[in-house]
């Protein structure tokens, strides 16, 4: 239950950070951290409440992640066969949670460039993926893994390449959000009525992100086909791969919704959070496929 609470909390932190960015509330507490305008309870403004609420939730989730790490350490320290994997996930979640908190504090004290702030979302994404992997591991540990479960060695390098590329595409999306370039392409699937617009400024950034997302969808589709073909439909990887494929298609259409709602601030806020939610789940499941394709690849000792 502690791992589940930490995972849900980390998702709220990630979405809360996106909400802070999308509402322009990053400076809602001025230059103070961890206080807000020098107070425990700040003056009531929308920006200050959004920013301070995000800090409070992050603090609580940080405690949950620490508790999950300590819990795994105490529970499995005497079991050498089960010790490394859950501790790796819990330790990763704790490490990246600390990093994202420090980056958040640094952004308040010393305003950062959009290129640096986009990394903040990527760090949060890895922190969430770590907690999700911990939850998945706890459920699978109860069921047990079939002794005969193996993954063709050709799958891991493909998943690794797709995972790295996914992170790059996510970074591009975060960069667009932090530079407020979302309006660079009006209309979908065309960009400002053109198949290939002028590649410069906000238009260039959005167009490159669209092309990159389309290539990502093709890459994930190819990965799914390869897993089905080489694993003979083994549910160990085929099912999460199918989910990832479905999520990337959904993500593309949620990107279209962003374009159609950009002139409506309320709807745009909702579609933006939806866009972040989908890619968060996609990346987390992709990390599960990556780790399992490495752990159970053919020829690797158990």
Coordinates of C-alpha atoms in Angstrom, one line a residue:
X1 CA 0.0 0.0 0.0
X2 CA 2.9 2.3 0.7
X3 CA 4.3 1.8 -2.8
X4 CA 0.9 2.5 -4.3
X5 CA 0.5 5.7 -2.2
X6 CA 3.9 6.9 -3.3
X7 CA 3.1 6.2 -7.0
X8 CA -0.2 8.0 -6.9
X9 CA 1.4 10.9 -5.0
X10 CA 4.3 11.1 -7.5
X11 CA 1.7 11.3 -10.3
X12 CA 0.0 14.2 -8.5
X13 CA 3.4 15.9 -8.1
X14 CA 4.1 15.5 -11.8
X15 CA 0.7 16.9 -12.9
X16 CA 1.0 19.6 -10.2
X17 CA 4.2 20.8 -11.8
X18 CA 2.6 20.9 -15.2
X19 CA -0.3 22.9 -13.7
X20 CA 2.2 25.4 -12.2
X21 CA 3.8 25.8 -15.6
X22 CA 0.6 26.0 -17.6
X23 CA -0.9 28.7 -15.2
X24 CA 2.3 30.7 -15.0
X25 CA 2.4 30.2 -11.2
X26 CA 6.1 29.4 -11.0
X27 CA 6.7 32.8 -9.3
X28 CA 3.6 32.6 -7.2
X29 CA 5.7 32.5 -4.0
X30 CA 8.3 35.0 -5.1
X31 CA 11.9 34.2 -4.4
X32 CA 11.2 32.3 -1.1
X33 CA 11.6 28.6 -0.6
X34 CA 10.4 26.5 1.2
X35 CA 8.2 29.4 2.6
X36 CA 5.9 31.4 0.3
X37 CA 6.5 35.1 0.5
X38 CA 8.1 34.5 3.9
X39 CA 5.0 32.8 5.4
X40 CA 3.8 29.3 6.1
X41 CA 0.4 30.2 4.9
X42 CA 0.7 32.7 2.0
X43 CA -1.7 35.4 0.9
X44 CA -4.6 34.1 -1.1
X45 CA -3.8 34.5 -4.7
X46 CA -4.4 31.9 -7.4
X47 CA -0.7 31.8 -8.3
X48 CA 0.6 31.5 -4.8
X49 CA -1.9 28.8 -3.8
X50 CA -1.1 26.7 -6.9
X51 CA 2.6 27.0 -6.3
X52 CA 2.4 26.4 -2.5
X53 CA 0.0 23.5 -2.9
X54 CA 2.5 21.9 -5.3
X55 CA 5.3 22.3 -2.7
X56 CA 3.2 20.8 0.0
X57 CA 2.2 17.8 -2.0
X58 CA 5.8 17.3 -3.1
X59 CA 6.9 17.4 0.5
X60 CA 4.3 14.8 1.6
X61 CA 5.2 12.5 -1.4
X62 CA 8.8 12.9 -0.6
X63 CA 8.1 11.4 2.9
X64 CA 6.1 8.6 1.3
X65 CA 8.9 7.7 -1.1
X66 CA 11.4 7.8 1.8
X67 CA 9.1 5.5 3.8
X68 CA 8.8 3.1 0.8
X69 CA 12.6 3.0 0.5
X70 CA 13.1 2.2 4.2
X71 CA 10.2 -0.3 4.1
X72 CA 11.8 -2.2 1.2
X73 CA 15.2 -2.0 2.9
X74 CA 13.9 -3.6 6.1
X75 CA 11.6 -6.2 4.5
X76 CA 14.1 -7.6 1.9
X77 CA 17.5 -7.0 3.5
X78 CA 17.7 -10.7 4.5
X79 CA 16.5 -12.0 1.1
X80 CA 19.4 -11.8 -1.3
X81 CA 17.3 -13.1 -4.2
X82 CA 14.6 -10.4 -3.9
X83 CA 16.7 -7.6 -2.4
X84 CA 18.2 -5.8 -5.4
X85 CA 15.3 -5.1 -7.7
X86 CA 12.8 -3.4 -5.3
X87 CA 15.6 -1.5 -3.6
X88 CA 16.7 -0.3 -7.1
X89 CA 13.2 1.0 -7.8
X90 CA 12.7 2.6 -4.4
X91 CA 16.2 4.0 -4.4
X92 CA 15.7 5.5 -7.9
X93 CA 12.4 7.1 -6.8
X94 CA 14.0 8.6 -3.7
X95 CA 17.1 9.9 -5.6
X96 CA 15.1 11.5 -8.5
X97 CA 12.6 12.9 -6.0
X98 CA 15.4 14.7 -4.2
X99 CA 16.8 15.9 -7.5
X100 CA 13.5 17.3 -8.7
X101 CA 13.0 19.1 -5.3
X102 CA 16.4 20.7 -5.5
X103 CA 15.7 21.7 -9.1
X104 CA 12.4 23.2 -8.1
X105 CA 14.1 25.2 -5.3
X106 CA 16.8 26.4 -7.6
X107 CA 14.2 27.5 -10.1
X108 CA 12.6 29.7 -7.4
X109 CA 15.9 31.1 -6.1
X110 CA 17.6 31.5 -9.5
X111 CA 15.2 31.6 -12.5
X112 CA 16.3 29.0 -15.1
X113 CA 16.1 29.0 -18.9
X114 CA 13.3 27.0 -20.5
X115 CA 15.8 24.5 -21.7
X116 CA 16.8 23.7 -18.1
X117 CA 13.2 23.8 -16.8
X118 CA 12.2 21.2 -19.4
X119 CA 14.6 18.8 -17.8
X120 CA 12.6 19.2 -14.5
X121 CA 9.7 17.5 -16.1
X122 CA 11.9 14.7 -17.4
X123 CA 13.3 14.1 -13.9
X124 CA 9.8 14.0 -12.5
X125 CA 8.9 11.4 -15.2
X126 CA 11.7 9.1 -14.1
X127 CA 10.8 9.5 -10.5
X128 CA 7.2 8.5 -11.3
X129 CA 8.4 5.6 -13.5
X130 CA 10.5 4.3 -10.5
X131 CA 7.5 4.3 -8.2
X132 CA 5.3 2.6 -10.9
X133 CA 7.9 -0.1 -11.4
X134 CA 8.0 -0.7 -7.6
X135 CA 4.2 -1.2 -7.6
X136 CA 4.4 -3.5 -10.6
X137 CA 7.2 -5.5 -8.9
X138 CA 5.2 -5.9 -5.7
X139 CA 2.2 -7.4 -7.6
X140 CA 4.4 -9.7 -9.7
X141 CA 6.4 -10.8 -6.6
X142 CA 3.1 -12.1 -5.1
X143 CA 2.3 -14.0 -8.2
X144 CA 5.8 -15.2 -9.0
X145 CA 7.5 -15.3 -12.4
X146 CA 7.4 -18.5 -14.4
X147 CA 10.8 -20.2 -14.4
X148 CA 10.6 -20.7 -18.2
X149 CA 10.0 -17.0 -19.0
X150 CA 12.6 -15.8 -21.4
X151 CA 12.8 -12.9 -23.8
X152 CA 14.5 -13.0 -27.2
X153 CA 17.8 -11.1 -27.0
X154 CA 16.9 -8.9 -30.0
X155 CA 14.1 -7.1 -28.0
X156 CA 16.2 -5.3 -25.4
X157 CA 18.3 -3.1 -27.8
X158 CA 15.1 -2.1 -29.7
X159 CA 13.3 -1.2 -26.5
X160 CA 16.3 0.8 -25.3
X161 CA 16.5 2.8 -28.5
X162 CA 12.7 3.5 -28.4
X163 CA 13.0 4.5 -24.7
X164 CA 15.8 7.0 -25.3
X165 CA 13.9 8.4 -28.2
X166 CA 10.7 8.7 -26.2
X167 CA 12.6 10.7 -23.6
X168 CA 13.8 13.1 -26.3
X169 CA 10.3 13.6 -27.7
X170 CA 9.0 14.2 -24.2
X171 CA 11.7 16.8 -23.6
X172 CA 10.8 18.6 -26.8
X173 CA 7.2 18.8 -25.6
X174 CA 8.2 20.1 -22.2
X175 CA 10.5 22.7 -23.9
X176 CA 7.5 23.9 -26.0
X177 CA 5.4 24.3 -22.9
X178 CA 8.1 26.3 -21.0
X179 CA 8.7 28.5 -24.0
X180 CA 4.9 29.0 -24.5
X181 CA 5.3 27.9 -28.2
X182 CA 2.1 25.8 -28.3
X183 CA 0.5 28.2 -30.7
X184 CA 3.2 27.9 -33.3
X185 CA 1.1 25.5 -35.4
X186 CA -2.5 26.3 -35.8
X187 CA -4.6 23.4 -37.2
X188 CA -4.0 19.7 -37.3
X189 CA -2.6 17.6 -38.9
X190 CA -1.4 20.5 -41.1
X191 CA 0.6 23.2 -39.5
X192 CA -0.8 26.7 -40.4
X193 CA -2.3 25.1 -43.5
X194 CA 1.0 23.8 -44.8
X195 CA 2.5 20.3 -44.9
X196 CA 5.9 21.7 -44.2
X197 CA 5.9 25.2 -42.7
X198 CA 8.8 27.5 -42.2
X199 CA 11.1 25.8 -39.7
X200 CA 11.8 28.7 -37.3
X201 CA 10.7 30.0 -33.9
X202 CA 7.6 28.6 -32.3
X203 CA 6.3 27.1 -35.5
X204 CA 9.5 25.2 -36.1
X205 CA 9.6 23.8 -32.5
X206 CA 6.0 22.6 -32.7
X207 CA 6.4 21.1 -36.2
X208 CA 9.6 19.2 -35.2
X209 CA 7.8 17.9 -32.1
X210 CA 4.9 16.7 -34.3
X211 CA 7.2 14.9 -36.7
X212 CA 9.1 13.4 -33.8
X213 CA 5.9 12.1 -32.2
X214 CA 4.8 10.5 -35.5
X215 CA 8.1 8.8 -35.8
X216 CA 7.8 7.6 -32.2
X217 CA 4.4 6.1 -33.0
X218 CA 5.9 4.2 -35.9
X219 CA 8.8 3.0 -33.8
X220 CA 6.5 1.7 -31.0
X221 CA 4.3 0.0 -33.6
X222 CA 7.4 -1.7 -35.0
X223 CA 8.5 -2.7 -31.5
X224 CA 5.1 -4.2 -30.8
X225 CA 5.1 -6.2 -34.0
X226 CA 8.6 -7.5 -33.3
X227 CA 7.6 -8.5 -29.7
X228 CA 4.6 -10.4 -31.0
X229 CA 6.6 -12.0 -33.8
X230 CA 9.6 -13.1 -31.7
X231 CA 7.9 -13.9 -28.4
X232 CA 5.0 -15.8 -30.0
X233 CA 2.5 -13.5 -28.2
X234 CA 3.9 -14.1 -24.7
X235 CA 1.8 -12.1 -22.3
X236 CA 4.9 -11.1 -20.4
X237 CA 5.8 -8.3 -22.8
X238 CA 3.0 -8.4 -25.5
X239 CA 0.3 -7.0 -23.2
X240 CA 2.3 -4.0 -21.9
X241 CA 3.6 -3.4 -25.5
X242 CA 0.0 -3.3 -26.7
X243 CA -0.8 -0.7 -24.0
X244 CA 2.1 1.4 -24.9
X245 CA 1.0 1.3 -28.6
X246 CA -2.5 2.3 -27.6
X247 CA -1.2 5.1 -25.4
X248 CA 1.1 6.6 -28.1
X249 CA -1.9 6.7 -30.5
X250 CA -4.0 8.3 -27.8
X251 CA -1.2 10.8 -27.1
X252 CA -1.1 11.9 -30.7
X253 CA -4.8 12.7 -30.7
X254 CA -4.5 14.4 -27.4
X255 CA -1.9 16.6 -29.1
X256 CA -4.5 17.4 -31.7
X257 CA -6.9 18.4 -28.9
X258 CA -4.2 20.8 -27.6
X259 CA -4.2 22.5 -31.0
X260 CA -8.0 22.8 -31.2
X261 CA -8.4 24.1 -27.6
X262 CA -5.5 26.6 -27.6
X263 CA -7.8 29.6 -27.9
X264 CA -9.9 28.5 -24.8
X265 CA -7.7 28.8 -21.7
X266 CA -9.9 26.6 -19.5
X267 CA -10.1 23.7 -22.0
X268 CA -6.5 24.1 -23.0
X269 CA -5.4 23.6 -19.3
X270 CA -7.4 20.4 -19.2
X271 CA -6.1 19.0 -22.5
X272 CA -2.6 19.9 -21.5
X273 CA -2.8 18.0 -18.3
X274 CA -4.4 15.1 -20.2
X275 CA -1.5 15.1 -22.6
X276 CA 1.0 14.9 -19.7
X277 CA -1.0 12.1 -18.0
X278 CA -1.0 9.9 -21.1
X279 CA 2.7 10.3 -21.7
X280 CA 3.5 9.6 -18.1
X281 CA 1.7 6.2 -18.3
X282 CA 3.3 5.5 -21.6
X283 CA 6.8 6.1 -20.3
X284 CA 6.3 4.1 -17.2
X285 CA 5.1 1.0 -19.0
X286 CA 7.9 1.4 -21.5
X287 CA 10.4 1.3 -18.6
X288 CA 8.7 -1.9 -17.4
X289 CA 9.2 -3.5 -20.8
X290 CA 12.8 -2.3 -20.9
X291 CA 13.8 -3.8 -17.6
X292 CA 12.0 -7.1 -18.2
X293 CA 13.5 -7.5 -21.7
X294 CA 16.9 -7.0 -20.0
X295 CA 16.4 -9.2 -17.0
X296 CA 14.9 -12.2 -18.8
X297 CA 16.7 -12.0 -22.1
X298 CA 18.0 -15.2 -23.6
X299 CA 21.5 -16.2 -22.5
X300 CA 21.5 -14.1 -19.3
X301 CA 22.1 -16.1 -16.1
X302 CA 19.3 -15.9 -13.5

